[in-house]
Amino acid sequence: MGLLNKIFGGTGETKEEKVIPWIPLNEMPQLNFIEKKSATKTQVIFKHSTRCGISSMVMRQFVSSYNLTEKDLDLYYLDLINYRDVSNEVGYKFQVMHESPQLLVIRNGVVVAHASHGAINEIDLNSFV
């Protein structure tokens, strides 16, 4: 195994996983809470499809570049496969067409920025803090 690691660049070291302050979004009443809370603190929803390779790739990129804390904004994770009804309601409530993966930035009860796929990682969340 040592030879294969040398050939393919394996170091044998385990990478430390980055911890993101996700808040699970899995109940409809949370959407009203998010709307109200957005008056005083930026709220962000990351809609993720656990069955989509592109969604997984975008999620990894998002996580690796994320540099904010719970003090900066609230970051919600929505598994849209398991919580399809909540995902649908996000679109109705915040007037954004469903896409996957998708990131919504909410301030004062309205979506002030949103993107899907690779464009998610182009949103500068620091500008909404």
CSV table of N, CA, C and O in Angstrom, one decimal:
chain,number,residue,atom,x,y,z
A,1,MET,N,0.8,-1.2,0.0
A,1,MET,CA,0.0,0.0,0.0
A,1,MET,C,0.9,1.3,0.0
A,1,MET,O,0.5,2.3,-0.6
A,2,GLY,N,2.0,1.2,0.6
A,2,GLY,CA,2.9,2.4,0.7
A,2,GLY,C,3.4,2.8,-0.7
A,2,GLY,O,3.4,4.0,-1.0
A,3,LEU,N,3.6,1.8,-1.6
A,3,LEU,CA,4.0,2.2,-3.0
A,3,LEU,C,2.9,2.9,-3.7
A,3,LEU,O,3.1,3.9,-4.4
A,4,LEU,N,1.7,2.4,-3.6
A,4,LEU,CA,0.5,3.0,-4.2
A,4,LEU,C,0.3,4.5,-3.7
A,4,LEU,O,0.0,5.4,-4.5
A,5,ASN,N,0.5,4.6,-2.4
A,5,ASN,CA,0.4,6.0,-1.9
A,5,ASN,C,1.4,6.9,-2.5
A,5,ASN,O,1.2,8.1,-2.8
A,6,LYS,N,2.7,6.4,-2.6
A,6,LYS,CA,3.7,7.2,-3.2
A,6,LYS,C,3.4,7.6,-4.7
A,6,LYS,O,3.6,8.7,-5.1
A,7,ILE,N,2.9,6.6,-5.4
A,7,ILE,CA,2.6,6.8,-6.8
A,7,ILE,C,1.4,7.8,-7.0
A,7,ILE,O,1.5,8.7,-7.8
A,8,PHE,N,0.4,7.6,-6.2
A,8,PHE,CA,-0.8,8.4,-6.4
A,8,PHE,C,-0.9,9.6,-5.4
A,8,PHE,O,-2.0,10.2,-5.3
A,9,GLY,N,0.1,9.8,-4.7
A,9,GLY,CA,0.2,11.0,-3.8
A,9,GLY,C,-0.5,10.9,-2.5
A,9,GLY,O,-0.7,11.9,-1.8
A,10,GLY,N,-0.9,9.7,-2.1
A,10,GLY,CA,-1.5,9.6,-0.8
A,10,GLY,C,-0.5,9.8,0.3
A,10,GLY,O,0.7,9.4,0.2
A,11,THR,N,-0.9,10.5,1.4
A,11,THR,CA,0.0,10.8,2.5
A,11,THR,C,-0.2,9.9,3.7
A,11,THR,O,0.6,9.9,4.6
A,12,GLY,N,-1.3,9.2,3.7
A,12,GLY,CA,-1.7,8.5,4.9
A,12,GLY,C,-2.2,9.3,6.0
A,12,GLY,O,-2.7,8.8,7.0
A,13,GLU,N,-2.2,10.6,5.9
A,13,GLU,CA,-2.7,11.5,6.9
A,13,GLU,C,-4.2,11.7,6.7
A,13,GLU,O,-4.7,11.8,5.5
A,14,THR,N,-5.0,11.8,7.7
A,14,THR,CA,-6.4,12.0,7.6
A,14,THR,C,-6.6,13.5,7.6
A,14,THR,O,-6.1,14.2,8.4
A,15,LYS,N,-7.4,14.0,6.7
A,15,LYS,CA,-7.7,15.5,6.7
A,15,LYS,C,-8.7,15.8,7.8
A,15,LYS,O,-9.7,15.0,8.0
A,16,GLU,N,-8.5,16.9,8.4
A,16,GLU,CA,-9.5,17.4,9.4
A,16,GLU,C,-10.7,18.0,8.6
A,16,GLU,O,-10.5,18.8,7.8
A,17,GLU,N,-11.9,17.5,9.0
A,17,GLU,CA,-13.1,18.0,8.3
A,17,GLU,C,-13.5,19.4,8.9
A,17,GLU,O,-13.5,19.6,10.1
A,18,LYS,N,-13.9,20.3,8.0
A,18,LYS,CA,-14.3,21.6,8.4
A,18,LYS,C,-15.7,21.5,9.0
A,18,LYS,O,-16.6,20.8,8.4
A,19,VAL,N,-16.0,22.1,10.1
A,19,VAL,CA,-17.3,22.1,10.7
A,19,VAL,C,-18.0,23.4,10.3
A,19,VAL,O,-17.5,24.5,10.6
A,20,ILE,N,-19.2,23.2,9.7
A,20,ILE,CA,-20.0,24.3,9.3
A,20,ILE,C,-21.2,24.4,10.3
A,20,ILE,O,-21.8,23.4,10.7
A,21,PRO,N,-21.6,25.6,10.7
A,21,PRO,CA,-22.7,25.8,11.7
A,21,PRO,C,-24.1,25.6,11.0
A,21,PRO,O,-24.9,26.5,11.1
A,22,TRP,N,-24.3,24.5,10.4
A,22,TRP,CA,-25.6,24.2,9.8
A,22,TRP,C,-26.7,24.1,10.8
A,22,TRP,O,-26.5,23.6,11.9
A,23,ILE,N,-27.8,24.7,10.4
A,23,ILE,CA,-29.1,24.5,11.2
A,23,ILE,C,-30.0,23.7,10.3
A,23,ILE,O,-30.3,24.1,9.2
A,24,PRO,N,-30.4,22.5,10.7
A,24,PRO,CA,-31.3,21.7,9.9
A,24,PRO,C,-32.6,22.4,9.6
A,24,PRO,O,-33.2,22.9,10.6
A,25,LEU,N,-33.0,22.4,8.4
A,25,LEU,CA,-34.3,23.0,8.0
A,25,LEU,C,-35.2,21.8,7.6
A,25,LEU,O,-35.0,21.3,6.5
A,26,ASN,N,-36.1,21.5,8.4
A,26,ASN,CA,-37.0,20.3,8.1
A,26,ASN,C,-38.4,20.4,8.6
A,26,ASN,O,-39.2,19.5,8.5
A,27,GLU,N,-38.8,21.6,9.0
A,27,GLU,CA,-40.2,21.9,9.4
A,27,GLU,C,-40.7,23.2,8.8
A,27,GLU,O,-40.0,24.2,8.8
A,28,MET,N,-42.0,23.2,8.4
A,28,MET,CA,-42.6,24.4,7.8
A,28,MET,C,-42.5,25.6,8.8
A,28,MET,O,-42.2,26.7,8.3
A,29,PRO,N,-42.8,25.5,10.1
A,29,PRO,CA,-42.8,26.7,10.9
A,29,PRO,C,-41.5,27.4,11.0
A,29,PRO,O,-41.4,28.6,11.3
A,30,GLN,N,-40.4,26.7,10.7
A,30,GLN,CA,-39.1,27.3,10.6
A,30,GLN,C,-39.0,28.5,9.6
A,30,GLN,O,-38.3,29.4,9.8
A,31,LEU,N,-39.8,28.3,8.5
A,31,LEU,CA,-39.8,29.4,7.5
A,31,LEU,C,-40.3,30.7,8.0
A,31,LEU,O,-39.7,31.8,7.7
A,32,ASN,N,-41.3,30.7,8.9
A,32,ASN,CA,-41.8,31.9,9.5
A,32,ASN,C,-40.8,32.5,10.4
A,32,ASN,O,-40.6,33.7,10.5
A,33,PHE,N,-40.1,31.6,11.1
A,33,PHE,CA,-39.0,32.1,12.0
A,33,PHE,C,-37.9,32.7,11.3
A,33,PHE,O,-37.4,33.8,11.6
A,34,ILE,N,-37.5,32.1,10.1
A,34,ILE,CA,-36.4,32.6,9.3
A,34,ILE,C,-36.8,34.0,8.8
A,34,ILE,O,-36.0,34.9,8.8
A,35,GLU,N,-38.0,34.1,8.3
A,35,GLU,CA,-38.5,35.4,7.8
A,35,GLU,C,-38.4,36.5,8.9
A,35,GLU,O,-37.9,37.6,8.6
A,36,LYS,N,-38.9,36.2,10.1
A,36,LYS,CA,-38.9,37.2,11.2
A,36,LYS,C,-37.4,37.5,11.6
A,36,LYS,O,-37.1,38.6,11.8
A,37,LYS,N,-36.6,36.5,11.8
A,37,LYS,CA,-35.2,36.6,12.2
A,37,LYS,C,-34.4,37.4,11.2
A,37,LYS,O,-33.5,38.1,11.6
A,38,SER,N,-34.8,37.4,9.9
A,38,SER,CA,-34.0,38.1,8.9
A,38,SER,C,-34.1,39.6,9.1
A,38,SER,O,-33.3,40.3,8.4
A,39,ALA,N,-35.0,40.1,9.9
A,39,ALA,CA,-35.0,41.5,10.2
A,39,ALA,C,-33.8,42.0,11.0
A,39,ALA,O,-33.5,43.2,10.9
A,40,THR,N,-33.2,41.1,11.7
A,40,THR,CA,-32.1,41.5,12.5
A,40,THR,C,-30.8,40.7,12.2
A,40,THR,O,-29.7,41.2,12.6
A,41,LYS,N,-30.9,39.6,11.5
A,41,LYS,CA,-29.7,38.9,11.1
A,41,LYS,C,-29.9,38.2,9.8
A,41,LYS,O,-31.0,37.6,9.6
A,42,THR,N,-28.9,38.2,8.9
A,42,THR,CA,-29.0,37.6,7.6
A,42,THR,C,-29.3,36.1,7.8
A,42,THR,O,-28.6,35.4,8.6
A,43,GLN,N,-30.2,35.5,7.0
A,43,GLN,CA,-30.5,34.1,7.0
A,43,GLN,C,-30.2,33.5,5.7
A,43,GLN,O,-30.5,34.2,4.6
A,44,VAL,N,-29.6,32.4,5.7
A,44,VAL,CA,-29.2,31.7,4.4
A,44,VAL,C,-29.7,30.3,4.4
A,44,VAL,O,-29.6,29.6,5.4
A,45,ILE,N,-30.3,29.9,3.3
A,45,ILE,CA,-30.8,28.5,3.1
A,45,ILE,C,-30.0,27.9,2.0
A,45,ILE,O,-29.9,28.4,0.9
A,46,PHE,N,-29.4,26.7,2.2
A,46,PHE,CA,-28.7,25.9,1.2
A,46,PHE,C,-29.6,24.7,0.9
A,46,PHE,O,-29.8,23.9,1.8
A,47,LYS,N,-30.2,24.7,-0.2
A,47,LYS,CA,-31.0,23.6,-0.7
A,47,LYS,C,-30.1,22.5,-1.4
A,47,LYS,O,-29.5,22.9,-2.4
A,48,HIS,N,-30.1,21.3,-0.9
A,48,HIS,CA,-29.2,20.3,-1.4
A,48,HIS,C,-29.9,19.0,-1.7
A,48,HIS,O,-30.8,18.6,-1.0
A,49,SER,N,-29.6,18.5,-2.9
A,49,SER,CA,-30.1,17.2,-3.3
A,49,SER,C,-29.1,16.1,-3.0
A,49,SER,O,-28.0,16.2,-3.6
A,50,THR,N,-29.4,15.2,-2.2
A,50,THR,CA,-28.5,14.2,-1.8
A,50,THR,C,-28.3,13.1,-2.9
A,50,THR,O,-27.5,12.3,-2.7
A,51,ARG,N,-29.1,13.2,-3.9
A,51,ARG,CA,-29.0,12.3,-5.0
A,51,ARG,C,-28.3,12.8,-6.2
A,51,ARG,O,-28.2,12.2,-7.3
A,52,CYS,N,-27.8,14.0,-6.2
A,52,CYS,CA,-27.2,14.7,-7.3
A,52,CYS,C,-25.7,14.9,-7.1
A,52,CYS,O,-25.3,15.6,-6.2
A,53,GLY,N,-24.9,14.4,-8.1
A,53,GLY,CA,-23.5,14.6,-8.0
A,53,GLY,C,-23.1,16.1,-8.1
A,53,GLY,O,-22.1,16.5,-7.4
A,54,ILE,N,-23.7,16.8,-8.9
A,54,ILE,CA,-23.4,18.3,-9.0
A,54,ILE,C,-23.7,19.0,-7.7
A,54,ILE,O,-22.9,19.8,-7.3
A,55,SER,N,-24.8,18.6,-7.1
A,55,SER,CA,-25.2,19.3,-5.8
A,55,SER,C,-24.1,18.9,-4.8
A,55,SER,O,-23.7,19.8,-4.0
A,56,SER,N,-23.6,17.7,-4.8
A,56,SER,CA,-22.6,17.3,-3.8
A,56,SER,C,-21.3,18.0,-4.1
A,56,SER,O,-20.6,18.4,-3.1
A,57,MET,N,-20.9,18.2,-5.3
A,57,MET,CA,-19.7,18.9,-5.7
A,57,MET,C,-19.8,20.4,-5.2
A,57,MET,O,-18.9,20.9,-4.6
A,58,VAL,N,-20.9,21.0,-5.5
A,58,VAL,CA,-21.1,22.4,-5.1
A,58,VAL,C,-21.1,22.5,-3.6
A,58,VAL,O,-20.5,23.5,-3.0
A,59,MET,N,-21.7,21.6,-2.9
A,59,MET,CA,-21.7,21.6,-1.4
A,59,MET,C,-20.2,21.5,-0.9
A,59,MET,O,-19.9,22.3,0.0
A,60,ARG,N,-19.4,20.6,-1.5
A,60,ARG,CA,-18.0,20.5,-1.0
A,60,ARG,C,-17.3,21.8,-1.2
A,60,ARG,O,-16.5,22.3,-0.4
A,61,GLN,N,-17.5,22.4,-2.4
A,61,GLN,CA,-16.8,23.7,-2.7
A,61,GLN,C,-17.3,24.8,-1.7
A,61,GLN,O,-16.5,25.6,-1.2
A,62,PHE,N,-18.6,24.8,-1.4
A,62,PHE,CA,-19.2,25.8,-0.5
A,62,PHE,C,-18.6,25.7,0.9
A,62,PHE,O,-18.1,26.6,1.5
A,63,VAL,N,-18.5,24.4,1.4
A,63,VAL,CA,-18.0,24.1,2.7
A,63,VAL,C,-16.5,24.5,2.8
A,63,VAL,O,-16.1,25.2,3.7
A,64,SER,N,-15.8,24.2,1.8
A,64,SER,CA,-14.3,24.5,1.8
A,64,SER,C,-14.0,26.0,1.8
A,64,SER,O,-13.0,26.4,2.4
A,65,SER,N,-14.9,26.8,1.2
A,65,SER,CA,-14.6,28.2,1.2
A,65,SER,C,-15.4,29.0,2.2
A,65,SER,O,-15.2,30.2,2.4
A,66,TYR,N,-16.3,28.4,3.0
A,66,TYR,CA,-17.1,29.1,4.0
A,66,TYR,C,-16.2,29.5,5.1
A,66,TYR,O,-15.4,28.8,5.7
A,67,ASN,N,-16.3,30.8,5.5
A,67,ASN,CA,-15.4,31.4,6.5
A,67,ASN,C,-16.2,32.2,7.5
A,67,ASN,O,-15.6,33.1,8.1
A,68,LEU,N,-17.5,32.0,7.7
A,68,LEU,CA,-18.3,32.8,8.6
A,68,LEU,C,-18.6,32.0,9.9
A,68,LEU,O,-18.4,30.8,9.9
A,69,THR,N,-19.2,32.7,10.9
A,69,THR,CA,-19.5,32.0,12.1
A,69,THR,C,-21.0,32.2,12.4
A,69,THR,O,-21.7,32.9,11.7
A,70,GLU,N,-21.5,31.5,13.4
A,70,GLU,CA,-22.9,31.7,13.8
A,70,GLU,C,-23.3,33.1,14.2
A,70,GLU,O,-24.4,33.5,14.1
A,71,LYS,N,-22.3,33.9,14.6
A,71,LYS,CA,-22.5,35.3,14.9
A,71,LYS,C,-22.8,36.1,13.7
A,71,LYS,O,-23.5,37.1,13.8
A,72,ASP,N,-22.3,35.7,12.5
A,72,ASP,CA,-22.4,36.5,11.3
A,72,ASP,C,-23.8,36.3,10.6
A,72,ASP,O,-24.4,37.3,10.2
A,73,LEU,N,-24.2,35.1,10.5
A,73,LEU,CA,-25.5,34.8,9.9
A,73,LEU,C,-26.0,33.4,10.3
A,73,LEU,O,-25.2,32.6,10.9
A,74,ASP,N,-27.2,33.1,10.0
A,74,ASP,CA,-27.8,31.7,10.3
A,74,ASP,C,-27.8,31.0,9.0
A,74,ASP,O,-28.3,31.5,8.0
A,75,LEU,N,-27.2,29.8,9.0
A,75,LEU,CA,-27.0,29.0,7.8
A,75,LEU,C,-27.8,27.7,7.9
A,75,LEU,O,-27.5,26.8,8.7
A,76,TYR,N,-28.9,27.6,7.1
A,76,TYR,CA,-29.8,26.5,7.1
A,76,TYR,C,-29.5,25.5,6.0
A,76,TYR,O,-29.2,25.9,4.9
A,77,TYR,N,-29.5,24.2,6.4
A,77,TYR,CA,-29.3,23.1,5.4
A,77,TYR,C,-30.7,22.4,5.2
A,77,TYR,O,-31.3,22.0,6.1
A,78,LEU,N,-31.1,22.4,3.9
A,78,LEU,CA,-32.3,21.7,3.6
A,78,LEU,C,-32.1,20.6,2.6
A,78,LEU,O,-31.6,20.7,1.5
A,79,ASP,N,-32.3,19.4,3.1
A,79,ASP,CA,-32.2,18.1,2.3
A,79,ASP,C,-33.6,18.1,1.6
A,79,ASP,O,-34.6,17.6,2.1
A,80,LEU,N,-33.5,18.5,0.3
A,80,LEU,CA,-34.8,18.7,-0.4
A,80,LEU,C,-35.4,17.3,-0.9
A,80,LEU,O,-36.6,17.3,-1.2
A,81,ILE,N,-34.7,16.2,-0.8
A,81,ILE,CA,-35.2,14.9,-1.1
A,81,ILE,C,-36.1,14.5,0.1
A,81,ILE,O,-37.3,14.0,-0.1
A,82,ASN,N,-35.6,14.6,1.3
A,82,ASN,CA,-36.4,14.1,2.5
A,82,ASN,C,-37.4,15.1,2.9
A,82,ASN,O,-38.4,14.8,3.6
A,83,TYR,N,-37.3,16.4,2.5
A,83,TYR,CA,-38.2,17.4,3.0
A,83,TYR,C,-38.7,18.2,1.8
A,83,TYR,O,-38.6,19.4,1.7
A,84,ARG,N,-39.3,17.5,0.8
A,84,ARG,CA,-39.7,18.1,-0.4
A,84,ARG,C,-40.8,19.2,-0.1
A,84,ARG,O,-40.8,20.2,-0.8
A,85,ASP,N,-41.7,18.9,0.8
A,85,ASP,CA,-42.8,19.9,1.1
A,85,ASP,C,-42.2,21.2,1.6
A,85,ASP,O,-42.6,22.3,1.3
A,86,VAL,N,-41.1,21.1,2.5
A,86,VAL,CA,-40.5,22.3,3.0
A,86,VAL,C,-39.8,23.0,1.8
A,86,VAL,O,-39.9,24.3,1.7
A,87,SER,N,-39.1,22.3,1.0
A,87,SER,CA,-38.5,22.9,-0.2
A,87,SER,C,-39.4,23.6,-1.1
A,87,SER,O,-39.2,24.7,-1.5
A,88,ASN,N,-40.6,23.0,-1.4
A,88,ASN,CA,-41.6,23.7,-2.2
A,88,ASN,C,-42.1,24.9,-1.5
A,88,ASN,O,-42.3,26.0,-2.2
A,89,GLU,N,-42.3,24.9,-0.2
A,89,GLU,CA,-42.8,26.1,0.5
A,89,GLU,C,-41.7,27.2,0.5
A,89,GLU,O,-42.1,28.4,0.5
A,90,VAL,N,-40.5,26.9,0.5
A,90,VAL,CA,-39.4,27.9,0.4
A,90,VAL,C,-39.6,28.7,-0.8
A,90,VAL,O,-39.6,29.9,-0.8
A,91,GLY,N,-39.9,28.0,-1.9
A,91,GLY,CA,-40.1,28.7,-3.2
A,91,GLY,C,-41.3,29.6,-3.2
A,91,GLY,O,-41.2,30.7,-3.7
A,92,TYR,N,-42.4,29.1,-2.6
A,92,TYR,CA,-43.6,29.9,-2.6
A,92,TYR,C,-43.5,31.1,-1.6
A,92,TYR,O,-43.8,32.2,-2.0
A,93,LYS,N,-42.9,30.9,-0.5
A,93,LYS,CA,-42.8,31.9,0.6
A,93,LYS,C,-41.9,33.0,0.1
A,93,LYS,O,-42.2,34.2,0.3
A,94,PHE,N,-40.7,32.6,-0.4
A,94,PHE,CA,-39.7,33.6,-0.8
A,94,PHE,C,-39.7,34.0,-2.3
A,94,PHE,O,-38.8,34.7,-2.7
A,95,GLN,N,-40.7,33.5,-3.0
A,95,GLN,CA,-40.8,33.8,-4.4
A,95,GLN,C,-39.6,33.6,-5.3
A,95,GLN,O,-39.2,34.5,-6.1
A,96,VAL,N,-39.0,32.4,-5.1
A,96,VAL,CA,-37.9,32.0,-5.9
A,96,VAL,C,-38.2,30.6,-6.5
A,96,VAL,O,-38.6,29.7,-5.8
A,97,MET,N,-37.9,30.5,-7.8
A,97,MET,CA,-38.2,29.3,-8.5
A,97,MET,C,-37.2,28.2,-8.0
A,97,MET,O,-36.0,28.5,-7.8
A,98,HIS,N,-37.7,27.0,-7.8
A,98,HIS,CA,-36.9,25.9,-7.3
A,98,HIS,C,-35.8,25.5,-8.2
A,98,HIS,O,-36.0,25.4,-9.4
A,99,GLU,N,-34.6,25.4,-7.7
A,99,GLU,CA,-33.5,24.8,-8.4
A,99,GLU,C,-32.7,24.0,-7.4
A,99,GLU,O,-32.9,24.1,-6.2
A,100,SER,N,-31.8,23.2,-7.9
A,100,SER,CA,-31.0,22.3,-7.0
A,100,SER,C,-29.7,22.1,-7.6
A,100,SER,O,-29.6,21.6,-8.7
A,101,PRO,N,-28.6,22.3,-6.8
A,101,PRO,CA,-28.6,23.0,-5.5
A,101,PRO,C,-28.9,24.5,-5.6
A,101,PRO,O,-28.9,25.0,-6.7
A,102,GLN,N,-29.3,25.0,-4.5
A,102,GLN,CA,-29.7,26.4,-4.5
A,102,GLN,C,-29.3,27.1,-3.2
A,102,GLN,O,-29.4,26.5,-2.1
A,103,LEU,N,-28.9,28.4,-3.3
A,103,LEU,CA,-28.6,29.1,-2.1
A,103,LEU,C,-29.4,30.4,-2.1
A,103,LEU,O,-29.5,31.1,-3.1
A,104,LEU,N,-30.1,30.7,-1.0
A,104,LEU,CA,-30.9,31.9,-0.8
A,104,LEU,C,-30.4,32.7,0.3
A,104,LEU,O,-30.2,32.1,1.4
A,105,VAL,N,-30.3,34.0,0.1
A,105,VAL,CA,-29.9,34.9,1.2
A,105,VAL,C,-31.1,35.8,1.5
A,105,VAL,O,-31.6,36.4,0.6
A,106,ILE,N,-31.5,35.8,2.7
A,106,ILE,CA,-32.8,36.4,3.1
A,106,ILE,C,-32.5,37.5,4.2
A,106,ILE,O,-31.8,37.3,5.2
A,107,ARG,N,-33.0,38.7,3.8
A,107,ARG,CA,-32.9,39.9,4.8
A,107,ARG,C,-34.2,40.6,4.7
A,107,ARG,O,-34.8,40.8,3.7
A,108,ASN,N,-34.6,41.0,5.9
A,108,ASN,CA,-35.9,41.8,6.0
A,108,ASN,C,-37.1,41.1,5.3
A,108,ASN,O,-37.9,41.7,4.7
A,109,GLY,N,-37.1,39.7,5.4
A,109,GLY,CA,-38.2,39.0,4.9
A,109,GLY,C,-38.2,38.6,3.5
A,109,GLY,O,-39.1,38.0,3.0
A,110,VAL,N,-37.2,39.1,2.7
A,110,VAL,CA,-37.2,38.9,1.3
A,110,VAL,C,-35.8,38.3,0.9
A,110,VAL,O,-34.8,38.6,1.5
A,111,VAL,N,-35.8,37.6,-0.3
A,111,VAL,CA,-34.6,37.1,-0.8
A,111,VAL,C,-33.8,38.3,-1.5
A,111,VAL,O,-34.3,38.9,-2.4
A,112,VAL,N,-32.6,38.5,-1.0
A,112,VAL,CA,-31.8,39.6,-1.6
A,112,VAL,C,-30.7,39.1,-2.6
A,112,VAL,O,-30.2,39.8,-3.3
A,113,ALA,N,-30.5,37.8,-2.5
A,113,ALA,CA,-29.6,37.1,-3.5
A,113,ALA,C,-29.9,35.6,-3.5
A,113,ALA,O,-30.4,35.1,-2.5
A,114,HIS,N,-29.8,35.1,-4.7
A,114,HIS,CA,-29.9,33.6,-4.8
A,114,HIS,C,-29.2,33.1,-6.0
A,114,HIS,O,-28.9,33.9,-6.9
A,115,ALA,N,-28.8,31.9,-6.0
A,115,ALA,CA,-28.0,31.3,-7.1
A,115,ALA,C,-28.2,29.8,-7.0
A,115,ALA,O,-28.6,29.2,-6.0
A,116,SER,N,-27.9,29.2,-8.1
A,116,SER,CA,-27.9,27.7,-8.2
A,116,SER,C,-26.6,27.2,-8.9
A,116,SER,O,-25.9,28.0,-9.5
A,117,HIS,N,-26.4,25.9,-8.7
A,117,HIS,CA,-25.2,25.3,-9.2
A,117,HIS,C,-23.9,26.0,-8.9
A,117,HIS,O,-23.7,26.5,-7.8
A,118,GLY,N,-23.0,26.1,-9.9
A,118,GLY,CA,-21.7,26.7,-9.6
A,118,GLY,C,-21.8,28.2,-9.2
A,118,GLY,O,-20.9,28.7,-8.6
A,119,ALA,N,-22.8,28.9,-9.6
A,119,ALA,CA,-23.0,30.3,-9.2
A,119,ALA,C,-23.1,30.5,-7.7
A,119,ALA,O,-22.9,31.6,-7.2
A,120,ILE,N,-23.5,29.4,-7.0
A,120,ILE,CA,-23.6,29.5,-5.5
A,120,ILE,C,-22.3,30.0,-4.9
A,120,ILE,O,-22.3,30.9,-4.0
A,121,ASN,N,-21.2,29.5,-5.4
A,121,ASN,CA,-19.9,29.9,-4.8
A,121,ASN,C,-19.4,31.2,-5.3
A,121,ASN,O,-18.3,31.7,-4.8
A,122,GLU,N,-20.1,31.9,-6.1
A,122,GLU,CA,-19.8,33.3,-6.5
A,122,GLU,C,-20.4,34.3,-5.6
A,122,GLU,O,-20.1,35.5,-5.7
A,123,ILE,N,-21.4,33.9,-4.8
A,123,ILE,CA,-22.1,34.8,-3.9
A,123,ILE,C,-21.1,35.1,-2.7
A,123,ILE,O,-20.6,34.2,-2.1
A,124,ASP,N,-20.9,36.4,-2.5
A,124,ASP,CA,-20.0,36.8,-1.4
A,124,ASP,C,-20.9,37.0,-0.2
A,124,ASP,O,-21.5,38.1,0.0
A,125,LEU,N,-21.0,36.0,0.7
A,125,LEU,CA,-21.8,36.1,1.9
A,125,LEU,C,-21.3,37.2,2.8
A,125,LEU,O,-22.1,37.7,3.6
A,126,ASN,N,-20.0,37.5,2.8
A,126,ASN,CA,-19.5,38.6,3.7
A,126,ASN,C,-20.2,39.9,3.4
A,126,ASN,O,-20.3,40.7,4.3
A,127,SER,N,-20.7,40.1,2.2
A,127,SER,CA,-21.3,41.4,1.9
A,127,SER,C,-22.7,41.5,2.5
A,127,SER,O,-23.3,42.6,2.5
A,128,PHE,N,-23.2,40.4,3.0
A,128,PHE,CA,-24.6,40.4,3.6
A,128,PHE,C,-24.5,40.4,5.2
A,128,PHE,O,-25.6,40.3,5.8
A,129,VAL,N,-23.3,40.4,5.7
A,129,VAL,CA,-23.2,40.3,7.2
A,129,VAL,C,-23.4,41.7,7.8
A,129,VAL,O,-22.9,42.7,7.3
